[in-house]
Amino acid sequence: MSLVKPLKKLVSCVILDLDGTLLNTDGIVSDVLKVALVNYGKQWDGRETHKIVGKTPVEAAAVVVEDYEIPLTKEEFLTQITPMFSERWSNIKALPGANRLINHLKSHGVLMALASNSPKSNIETKISYHQGWKESFFAIVGGDEVTAGKPNPEIFLEVAKRLGINPSNCLVIEDSLPGVTAGKAAEMEVVAVPSLPKQSHLFTSADEVINSLLDLHPEKWGLPAFQDWVAGILPIETWHIGGPVVRGFGRGSKVLGIPTANLSTTGYSDLLTEYPSGVYFGWAGLSNHGIYKMVMSIGWNPYFNNTEKTIEPWLLHDFSEDFYGEELHLVIVGYIRPEVANFSTLESLIAKIHEDRRVAENALELPLYSKYRDDPYLKSPLLQNNL
Ligand code: ADP
Ligand code: MG
Protein backbone atom coordinates (compact mmCIF):
# COMPACT_ATOMS: atom_id res chain seq x y z
CA MET A 1 0.00 0.00 0.00
CA SER A 2 1.43 3.37 -0.86
CA LEU A 3 0.40 6.40 1.10
CA VAL A 4 0.95 9.58 -0.85
CA LYS A 5 0.31 12.63 1.28
CA PRO A 6 -0.75 15.75 -0.60
CA LEU A 7 2.06 18.25 -0.79
CA LYS A 8 0.95 21.61 0.54
CA LYS A 9 3.75 23.75 -0.80
CA LEU A 10 7.50 23.49 -1.26
CA VAL A 11 9.42 25.55 1.26
CA SER A 12 13.14 25.94 1.76
CA CYS A 13 13.37 27.33 5.26
CA VAL A 14 11.62 27.08 8.62
CA ILE A 15 11.05 30.07 10.88
CA LEU A 16 10.28 29.16 14.45
CA ASP A 17 8.67 31.14 17.20
CA LEU A 18 10.29 30.65 20.62
CA ASP A 19 7.93 31.09 23.58
CA GLY A 20 5.11 28.57 23.58
CA THR A 21 6.41 26.92 20.40
CA LEU A 22 9.87 25.62 21.34
CA LEU A 23 9.87 26.58 25.02
CA ASN A 24 7.25 25.94 27.66
CA THR A 25 7.12 29.57 28.74
CA ASP A 26 3.45 29.62 29.77
CA GLY A 27 4.14 27.98 33.13
CA ILE A 28 6.78 30.60 33.94
CA VAL A 29 4.45 33.43 32.93
CA SER A 30 1.67 32.37 35.28
CA ASP A 31 4.23 31.71 38.02
CA VAL A 32 5.56 35.25 37.78
CA LEU A 33 2.16 36.92 37.47
CA LYS A 34 0.83 35.01 40.46
CA VAL A 35 3.65 36.38 42.61
CA ALA A 36 3.60 39.87 41.10
CA LEU A 37 -0.15 40.39 41.55
CA VAL A 38 -0.15 39.31 45.20
CA ASN A 39 1.72 42.57 45.95
CA TYR A 40 -1.39 44.42 44.80
CA GLY A 41 -3.86 42.17 46.56
CA LYS A 42 -4.88 40.57 43.26
CA GLN A 43 -5.00 36.97 42.13
CA TRP A 44 -3.84 35.90 38.67
CA ASP A 45 -6.49 34.00 36.73
CA GLY A 46 -4.89 31.41 34.44
CA ARG A 47 -7.82 31.76 32.02
CA GLU A 48 -6.43 35.19 31.08
CA THR A 49 -3.31 33.62 29.57
CA HIS A 50 -4.87 33.67 26.11
CA LYS A 51 -4.96 37.48 26.26
CA ILE A 52 -1.19 37.74 26.57
CA VAL A 53 0.34 34.88 24.59
CA GLY A 54 2.22 36.06 21.54
CA LYS A 55 2.19 39.70 22.61
CA THR A 56 5.28 41.84 23.05
CA PRO A 57 6.35 42.18 26.72
CA VAL A 58 5.07 45.75 26.99
CA GLU A 59 1.71 44.88 25.39
CA ALA A 60 1.31 41.92 27.72
CA ALA A 61 2.13 44.17 30.68
CA ALA A 62 -0.49 46.65 29.46
CA VAL A 63 -3.19 43.94 29.47
CA VAL A 64 -2.39 42.94 33.05
CA VAL A 65 -2.14 46.55 34.32
CA GLU A 66 -5.54 47.32 32.85
CA ASP A 67 -7.41 44.11 33.75
CA TYR A 68 -6.14 44.07 37.33
CA GLU A 69 -6.20 47.85 37.83
CA ILE A 70 -2.54 47.95 38.89
CA PRO A 71 -1.61 51.49 40.00
CA LEU A 72 1.44 51.61 37.72
CA THR A 73 2.13 52.44 34.10
CA LYS A 74 2.67 49.43 31.82
CA GLU A 75 6.37 50.36 31.64
CA GLU A 76 6.71 50.50 35.43
CA PHE A 77 4.97 47.15 35.81
CA LEU A 78 7.20 45.62 33.12
CA THR A 79 10.30 46.92 34.94
CA GLN A 80 9.03 45.27 38.09
CA ILE A 81 8.40 41.84 36.58
CA THR A 82 11.36 41.64 34.17
CA PRO A 83 13.90 40.50 36.81
CA MET A 84 11.40 37.89 38.03
CA PHE A 85 11.36 36.39 34.55
CA SER A 86 15.14 36.46 34.11
CA GLU A 87 15.53 34.46 37.32
CA ARG A 88 13.47 31.68 35.82
CA TRP A 89 14.89 31.49 32.31
CA SER A 90 17.33 28.76 33.15
CA ASN A 91 14.38 26.57 34.12
CA ILE A 92 12.23 26.88 31.00
CA LYS A 93 11.91 23.44 29.50
CA ALA A 94 11.94 22.63 25.82
CA LEU A 95 8.47 21.51 24.71
CA PRO A 96 8.10 17.87 23.63
CA GLY A 97 9.30 17.53 20.07
CA ALA A 98 11.33 20.76 20.06
CA ASN A 99 14.76 19.14 20.23
CA ARG A 100 13.64 16.43 17.86
CA LEU A 101 12.55 19.01 15.27
CA ILE A 102 15.67 21.16 15.57
CA ASN A 103 18.00 18.16 15.31
CA HIS A 104 16.09 16.73 12.37
CA LEU A 105 16.08 19.90 10.29
CA LYS A 106 19.69 20.62 11.18
CA SER A 107 20.88 17.15 10.20
CA HIS A 108 19.20 17.58 6.81
CA GLY A 109 20.69 21.02 6.26
CA VAL A 110 17.34 22.82 6.27
CA LEU A 111 17.72 26.53 6.96
CA MET A 112 16.23 27.54 10.30
CA ALA A 113 15.60 30.89 11.94
CA LEU A 114 14.04 32.22 15.14
CA ALA A 115 11.56 35.08 15.18
CA SER A 116 10.26 36.24 18.54
CA ASN A 117 8.55 39.30 19.97
CA SER A 118 11.00 39.21 22.91
CA PRO A 119 14.04 41.47 22.78
CA LYS A 120 17.01 39.82 21.07
CA SER A 121 19.14 39.68 24.24
CA ASN A 122 16.34 37.86 26.10
CA ILE A 123 16.04 35.34 23.28
CA GLU A 124 19.75 34.67 23.40
CA THR A 125 19.74 34.17 27.16
CA LYS A 126 16.74 31.83 27.04
CA ILE A 127 18.16 29.62 24.30
CA SER A 128 21.62 29.53 25.87
CA TYR A 129 20.29 26.92 28.32
CA HIS A 130 19.44 24.58 25.46
CA GLN A 131 22.38 22.82 23.96
CA GLY A 132 22.91 23.21 20.26
CA TRP A 133 20.06 25.62 19.68
CA LYS A 134 21.93 28.88 19.06
CA GLU A 135 24.15 27.35 16.36
CA SER A 136 21.11 25.88 14.63
CA PHE A 137 19.62 29.21 13.66
CA PHE A 138 20.91 31.05 10.65
CA ALA A 139 19.12 34.19 11.82
CA ILE A 140 17.53 35.32 15.07
CA VAL A 141 15.28 38.37 15.01
CA GLY A 142 13.88 39.95 18.18
CA GLY A 143 11.00 42.34 18.73
CA ASP A 144 13.45 45.16 19.45
CA GLU A 145 14.99 44.90 15.98
CA VAL A 146 11.85 45.95 14.11
CA THR A 147 9.48 48.89 14.38
CA ALA A 148 6.44 46.71 15.18
CA GLY A 149 6.19 43.20 16.63
CA LYS A 150 3.81 40.42 15.61
CA PRO A 151 0.97 40.55 14.43
CA ASN A 152 2.83 42.93 12.14
CA PRO A 153 4.67 40.87 9.47
CA GLU A 154 7.87 42.89 9.82
CA ILE A 155 9.75 40.37 12.01
CA PHE A 156 9.17 37.56 9.51
CA LEU A 157 10.00 39.72 6.52
CA GLU A 158 13.25 40.73 8.22
CA VAL A 159 14.13 37.05 8.68
CA ALA A 160 13.45 36.31 5.00
CA LYS A 161 15.62 39.25 4.03
CA ARG A 162 18.52 38.03 6.17
CA LEU A 163 18.18 34.52 4.79
CA GLY A 164 17.94 35.86 1.25
CA ILE A 165 14.81 33.79 0.68
CA ASN A 166 11.49 34.70 -0.83
CA PRO A 167 8.81 34.91 1.95
CA SER A 168 6.58 32.47 0.08
CA ASN A 169 9.30 29.82 0.47
CA CYS A 170 9.29 30.10 4.25
CA LEU A 171 7.35 27.91 6.67
CA VAL A 172 6.45 29.58 9.96
CA ILE A 173 5.70 27.51 13.07
CA GLU A 174 3.76 29.45 15.68
CA ASP A 175 1.69 28.83 18.80
CA SER A 176 -0.05 32.20 19.09
CA LEU A 177 -2.68 34.08 17.15
CA PRO A 178 -0.59 37.26 16.69
CA GLY A 179 2.20 35.03 15.34
CA VAL A 180 -0.04 33.24 12.85
CA THR A 181 -1.51 36.56 11.72
CA ALA A 182 2.00 37.97 11.21
CA GLY A 183 3.13 34.91 9.24
CA LYS A 184 0.15 35.05 6.89
CA ALA A 185 0.54 38.83 6.47
CA ALA A 186 4.15 38.11 5.43
CA GLU A 187 2.65 35.70 2.82
CA MET A 188 4.40 32.73 4.33
CA GLU A 189 3.13 29.21 4.93
CA VAL A 190 2.03 28.85 8.55
CA VAL A 191 1.60 25.84 10.81
CA ALA A 192 -0.14 26.65 14.08
CA VAL A 193 0.65 24.64 17.22
CA PRO A 194 -1.70 26.29 19.73
CA SER A 195 -0.14 26.31 23.20
CA LEU A 196 -3.48 26.83 24.91
CA PRO A 197 -6.20 24.19 24.98
CA LYS A 198 -9.35 24.30 22.88
CA GLN A 199 -8.15 27.18 20.72
CA SER A 200 -7.83 25.42 17.38
CA HIS A 201 -10.99 27.03 15.98
CA LEU A 202 -9.36 30.47 16.27
CA PHE A 203 -6.55 29.52 13.94
CA THR A 204 -8.51 29.27 10.70
CA SER A 205 -6.06 31.51 8.83
CA ALA A 206 -3.21 29.02 9.39
CA ASP A 207 -2.39 26.56 6.60
CA GLU A 208 -2.48 23.72 9.10
CA VAL A 209 -3.25 23.38 12.80
CA ILE A 210 -1.47 20.61 14.70
CA ASN A 211 -1.72 19.41 18.26
CA SER A 212 1.99 19.47 19.09
CA LEU A 213 5.39 19.49 17.42
CA LEU A 214 5.24 15.68 17.58
CA ASP A 215 2.53 15.83 14.90
CA LEU A 216 4.43 17.94 12.38
CA HIS A 217 4.93 16.23 9.02
CA PRO A 218 7.68 18.20 7.27
CA GLU A 219 7.21 16.19 4.05
CA LYS A 220 3.88 17.97 3.53
CA TRP A 221 5.97 21.08 2.92
CA GLY A 222 8.57 19.40 0.73
CA LEU A 223 11.01 19.00 3.63
CA PRO A 224 12.63 15.72 4.73
CA ALA A 225 10.26 13.43 6.64
CA PHE A 226 10.97 12.28 10.18
CA GLN A 227 12.28 8.72 10.20
CA ASP A 228 11.50 7.90 13.80
CA TRP A 229 7.84 6.89 13.42
CA VAL A 230 7.81 3.09 13.41
CA ALA A 231 4.65 1.29 12.36
CA GLY A 232 2.53 4.33 13.10
CA ILE A 233 3.96 5.08 16.51
CA LEU A 234 6.56 7.44 17.84
CA PRO A 235 9.06 6.36 20.50
CA ILE A 236 9.50 9.16 23.04
CA GLU A 237 11.99 9.85 25.79
CA THR A 238 10.50 7.83 28.62
CA TRP A 239 8.84 9.62 31.46
CA HIS A 240 7.68 8.43 34.84
CA ILE A 241 4.53 9.40 36.66
CA GLY A 242 2.69 7.84 39.56
CA GLY A 243 0.60 8.09 42.68
CA PRO A 244 -2.38 6.55 44.41
CA VAL A 245 -5.40 5.63 42.29
CA VAL A 246 -8.29 7.91 43.22
CA ARG A 247 -12.01 7.48 42.71
CA GLY A 248 -13.17 8.82 39.35
CA PHE A 249 -16.61 9.78 38.16
CA GLY A 250 -17.19 6.33 36.75
CA ARG A 251 -17.88 7.81 33.35
CA GLY A 252 -15.09 6.11 31.42
CA SER A 253 -15.96 2.70 32.72
CA LYS A 254 -19.73 3.14 32.70
CA VAL A 255 -20.32 5.18 29.54
CA LEU A 256 -17.48 3.96 27.36
CA GLY A 257 -17.03 0.53 28.91
CA ILE A 258 -13.33 1.34 29.20
CA PRO A 259 -12.03 1.48 32.79
CA THR A 260 -9.27 3.98 33.36
CA ALA A 261 -7.46 4.33 36.66
CA ASN A 262 -7.64 7.93 37.82
CA LEU A 263 -4.55 9.54 39.27
CA SER A 264 -5.01 12.68 41.33
CA THR A 265 -4.20 15.71 39.17
CA THR A 266 -2.97 17.90 42.01
CA GLY A 267 0.53 16.47 42.32
CA TYR A 268 1.60 16.75 38.74
CA SER A 269 -0.52 19.32 36.91
CA ASP A 270 2.69 21.12 35.89
CA LEU A 271 4.05 17.95 34.35
CA LEU A 272 0.85 17.41 32.41
CA THR A 273 0.89 20.88 30.88
CA GLU A 274 4.23 19.98 29.32
CA TYR A 275 2.85 16.99 27.53
CA PRO A 276 0.68 17.40 24.48
CA SER A 277 -2.76 15.93 24.83
CA GLY A 278 -3.00 12.65 23.02
CA VAL A 279 -2.78 8.90 23.32
CA TYR A 280 0.38 7.33 24.75
CA PHE A 281 1.38 3.86 25.91
CA GLY A 282 3.79 2.14 28.25
CA TRP A 283 3.95 -0.03 31.33
CA ALA A 284 2.09 0.17 34.63
CA GLY A 285 3.19 -1.16 38.04
CA LEU A 286 0.30 -1.56 40.49
CA SER A 287 1.13 -2.13 44.16
CA ASN A 288 -0.96 -5.17 45.15
CA HIS A 289 -1.05 -6.69 41.69
CA GLY A 290 1.84 -6.58 39.26
CA ILE A 291 3.12 -5.05 36.03
CA TYR A 292 0.82 -4.58 33.04
CA LYS A 293 0.76 -3.15 29.56
CA MET A 294 -0.98 0.19 29.48
CA VAL A 295 -2.52 2.64 27.02
CA MET A 296 -3.58 6.08 28.15
CA SER A 297 -4.89 9.44 27.15
CA ILE A 298 -3.75 12.82 28.33
CA GLY A 299 -6.08 15.70 27.76
CA TRP A 300 -9.45 17.19 28.29
CA ASN A 301 -11.33 14.23 26.94
CA PRO A 302 -13.30 15.30 23.88
CA TYR A 303 -16.37 13.34 24.93
CA PHE A 304 -16.66 14.61 28.50
CA ASN A 305 -15.21 18.05 27.77
CA ASN A 306 -13.28 18.21 31.04
CA THR A 307 -12.07 21.57 32.33
CA GLU A 308 -8.85 20.11 33.69
CA LYS A 309 -6.20 18.15 31.85
CA THR A 310 -6.19 14.59 33.12
CA ILE A 311 -4.27 11.39 32.62
CA GLU A 312 -6.28 8.20 32.17
CA PRO A 313 -4.36 4.93 32.10
CA TRP A 314 -6.17 1.80 30.94
CA LEU A 315 -4.35 -1.22 32.31
CA LEU A 316 -4.58 -3.94 29.67
CA HIS A 317 -5.70 -6.75 31.90
CA ASP A 318 -9.09 -7.95 33.14
CA PHE A 319 -9.37 -6.90 36.76
CA SER A 320 -12.32 -8.32 38.61
CA GLU A 321 -12.49 -5.32 40.94
CA ASP A 322 -11.51 -1.73 41.57
CA PHE A 323 -8.14 -0.90 43.04
CA TYR A 324 -8.69 2.52 44.55
CA GLY A 325 -5.94 3.66 46.90
CA GLU A 326 -3.28 1.42 45.42
CA GLU A 327 0.00 2.95 44.28
CA LEU A 328 0.28 3.07 40.49
CA HIS A 329 3.53 3.85 38.68
CA LEU A 330 3.64 4.46 34.94
CA VAL A 331 6.54 4.42 32.52
CA ILE A 332 5.44 6.07 29.28
CA VAL A 333 7.45 5.05 26.22
CA GLY A 334 5.57 5.98 23.07
CA TYR A 335 3.06 8.28 21.42
CA ILE A 336 0.23 7.02 19.21
CA ARG A 337 -1.91 9.95 18.14
CA PRO A 338 -3.25 13.40 19.04
CA GLU A 339 -6.48 13.76 20.98
CA VAL A 340 -9.26 14.21 18.44
CA ALA A 341 -12.18 16.44 19.34
CA ASN A 342 -14.61 15.62 16.59
CA PHE A 343 -15.70 12.02 16.74
CA SER A 344 -19.04 11.84 14.96
CA THR A 345 -20.44 9.19 17.28
CA LEU A 346 -19.66 7.67 20.63
CA GLU A 347 -19.26 4.30 18.91
CA SER A 348 -16.52 5.63 16.64
CA LEU A 349 -14.66 7.04 19.65
CA ILE A 350 -14.90 3.69 21.45
CA ALA A 351 -13.73 1.85 18.33
CA LYS A 352 -10.73 4.18 18.08
CA ILE A 353 -9.79 3.57 21.72
CA HIS A 354 -9.89 -0.18 21.11
CA GLU A 355 -7.69 0.29 18.07
CA ASP A 356 -5.26 2.29 20.27
CA ARG A 357 -5.26 -0.65 22.68
CA ARG A 358 -4.28 -3.09 19.92
CA VAL A 359 -1.53 -0.76 18.70
CA ALA A 360 -0.16 -0.49 22.25
CA GLU A 361 -0.40 -4.23 22.95
CA ASN A 362 1.55 -5.09 19.82
CA ALA A 363 4.10 -2.32 20.21
CA LEU A 364 4.92 -3.38 23.77
CA GLU A 365 6.06 -6.77 22.42
CA LEU A 366 8.84 -5.06 20.45
CA PRO A 367 12.26 -5.02 22.17
CA LEU A 368 12.34 -1.24 21.79
CA TYR A 369 9.46 -0.98 24.27
CA SER A 370 9.35 -4.34 26.06
CA LYS A 371 12.69 -3.65 27.75
CA TYR A 372 11.08 -0.96 29.90
CA ARG A 373 9.07 -3.62 31.70
CA ASP A 374 12.21 -3.99 33.83
CA ASP A 375 12.30 -0.32 34.79
CA PRO A 376 12.83 -0.22 38.60
CA TYR A 377 10.23 2.56 38.86
CA LEU A 378 7.50 0.04 37.98
CA LYS A 379 8.64 -2.39 40.63
CA SER A 380 8.95 0.16 43.45
CA PRO A 381 5.24 0.10 44.44
CA LEU A 382 5.32 -3.70 44.36
CA LEU A 383 8.39 -3.91 46.59
CA GLN A 384 6.60 -1.83 49.19
CA ASN A 385 4.17 -4.69 49.43
CA ASN A 386 6.77 -7.46 49.24
CA LEU A 387 5.38 -8.86 46.02
P1 ADP B 1 -13.61 6.22 35.27
O1 ADP B 1 -13.94 5.15 34.34
O2 ADP B 1 -14.30 7.51 34.96
O3 ADP B 1 -12.16 6.43 35.47
P2 ADP B 1 -13.87 4.82 37.80
O4 ADP B 1 -12.80 5.46 38.63
O5 ADP B 1 -15.14 4.44 38.47
O6 ADP B 1 -14.23 5.80 36.66
O7 ADP B 1 -13.34 3.50 37.10
C1 ADP B 1 -12.04 3.18 36.96
C2 ADP B 1 -11.59 2.28 38.08
O8 ADP B 1 -11.73 0.94 37.67
C3 ADP B 1 -10.10 2.45 38.36
O9 ADP B 1 -9.83 3.43 39.33
C4 ADP B 1 -9.68 1.06 38.81
O10 ADP B 1 -9.77 0.94 40.18
C5 ADP B 1 -10.67 0.14 38.17
N1 ADP B 1 -10.18 -0.67 37.04
C6 ADP B 1 -10.62 -1.92 36.81
N2 ADP B 1 -10.04 -2.44 35.75
C7 ADP B 1 -9.20 -1.51 35.26
C8 ADP B 1 -8.30 -1.47 34.15
N3 ADP B 1 -8.16 -2.51 33.32
N4 ADP B 1 -7.59 -0.34 33.95
C9 ADP B 1 -7.75 0.71 34.76
N5 ADP B 1 -8.56 0.74 35.80
C10 ADP B 1 -9.30 -0.36 36.06
MG1 MG C 1 -10.69 7.32 34.74
PDB file of C-alpha atoms and ligand atoms in Angstrom, residues 245-254 258-262 312-317 319 321-324, ligand 1:
ATOM      1  CA  VAL A 245      -5.405   5.627  42.293  1.00  0.00           C
ATOM      2  CA  VAL A 246      -8.285   7.911  43.221  1.00  0.00           C
ATOM      3  CA  ARG A 247     -12.008   7.477  42.710  1.00  0.00           C
ATOM      4  CA  GLY A 248     -13.174   8.819  39.351  1.00  0.00           C
ATOM      5  CA  PHE A 249     -16.610   9.783  38.162  1.00  0.00           C
ATOM      6  CA  GLY A 250     -17.189   6.334  36.751  1.00  0.00           C
ATOM      7  CA  ARG A 251     -17.876   7.810  33.347  1.00  0.00           C
ATOM      8  CA  GLY A 252     -15.086   6.108  31.419  1.00  0.00           C
ATOM      9  CA  SER A 253     -15.965   2.700  32.721  1.00  0.00           C
ATOM     10  CA  LYS A 254     -19.735   3.142  32.701  1.00  0.00           C
ATOM     11  CA  ILE A 258     -13.327   1.343  29.204  1.00  0.00           C
ATOM     12  CA  PRO A 259     -12.031   1.476  32.788  1.00  0.00           C
ATOM     13  CA  THR A 260      -9.270   3.981  33.358  1.00  0.00           C
ATOM     14  CA  ALA A 261      -7.464   4.329  36.660  1.00  0.00           C
ATOM     15  CA  ASN A 262      -7.638   7.925  37.820  1.00  0.00           C
ATOM     16  CA  GLU A 312      -6.282   8.203  32.173  1.00  0.00           C
ATOM     17  CA  PRO A 313      -4.364   4.928  32.100  1.00  0.00           C
ATOM     18  CA  TRP A 314      -6.173   1.805  30.944  1.00  0.00           C
ATOM     19  CA  LEU A 315      -4.345  -1.220  32.308  1.00  0.00           C
ATOM     20  CA  LEU A 316      -4.584  -3.941  29.669  1.00  0.00           C
ATOM     21  CA  HIS A 317      -5.700  -6.750  31.904  1.00  0.00           C
ATOM     22  CA  PHE A 319      -9.365  -6.901  36.755  1.00  0.00           C
ATOM     23  CA  GLU A 321     -12.486  -5.320  40.940  1.00  0.00           C
ATOM     24  CA  ASP A 322     -11.509  -1.732  41.569  1.00  0.00           C
ATOM     25  CA  PHE A 323      -8.138  -0.900  43.044  1.00  0.00           C
ATOM     26  CA  TYR A 324      -8.691   2.519  44.553  1.00  0.00           C
TER      27      TYR A 324
HETATM   28  P1  ADP B   1     -13.608   6.221  35.272  1.00  0.00           P
HETATM   29  O1  ADP B   1     -13.940   5.146  34.338  1.00  0.00           O
HETATM   30  O2  ADP B   1     -14.297   7.506  34.957  1.00  0.00           O
HETATM   31  O3  ADP B   1     -12.163   6.428  35.469  1.00  0.00           O
HETATM   32  P2  ADP B   1     -13.869   4.818  37.798  1.00  0.00           P
HETATM   33  O4  ADP B   1     -12.803   5.458  38.629  1.00  0.00           O
HETATM   34  O5  ADP B   1     -15.137   4.438  38.466  1.00  0.00           O
HETATM   35  O6  ADP B   1     -14.231   5.804  36.660  1.00  0.00           O
HETATM   36  O7  ADP B   1     -13.340   3.499  37.097  1.00  0.00           O
HETATM   37  C1  ADP B   1     -12.044   3.182  36.958  1.00  0.00           C
HETATM   38  C2  ADP B   1     -11.587   2.282  38.082  1.00  0.00           C
HETATM   39  O8  ADP B   1     -11.726   0.943  37.671  1.00  0.00           O
HETATM   40  C3  ADP B   1     -10.102   2.454  38.359  1.00  0.00           C
HETATM   41  O9  ADP B   1      -9.831   3.431  39.327  1.00  0.00           O
HETATM   42  C4  ADP B   1      -9.675   1.056  38.809  1.00  0.00           C
HETATM   43  O10 ADP B   1      -9.766   0.935  40.180  1.00  0.00           O
HETATM   44  C5  ADP B   1     -10.674   0.137  38.166  1.00  0.00           C
HETATM   45  N1  ADP B   1     -10.182  -0.671  37.045  1.00  0.00           N
HETATM   46  C6  ADP B   1     -10.622  -1.916  36.814  1.00  0.00           C
HETATM   47  N2  ADP B   1     -10.035  -2.441  35.747  1.00  0.00           N
HETATM   48  C7  ADP B   1      -9.198  -1.512  35.255  1.00  0.00           C
HETATM   49  C8  ADP B   1      -8.296  -1.469  34.146  1.00  0.00           C
HETATM   50  N3  ADP B   1      -8.156  -2.507  33.319  1.00  0.00           N
HETATM   51  N4  ADP B   1      -7.586  -0.338  33.948  1.00  0.00           N
HETATM   52  C9  ADP B   1      -7.745   0.710  34.763  1.00  0.00           C
HETATM   53  N5  ADP B   1      -8.563   0.742  35.802  1.00  0.00           N
HETATM   54  C10 ADP B   1      -9.304  -0.360  36.060  1.00  0.00           C
END
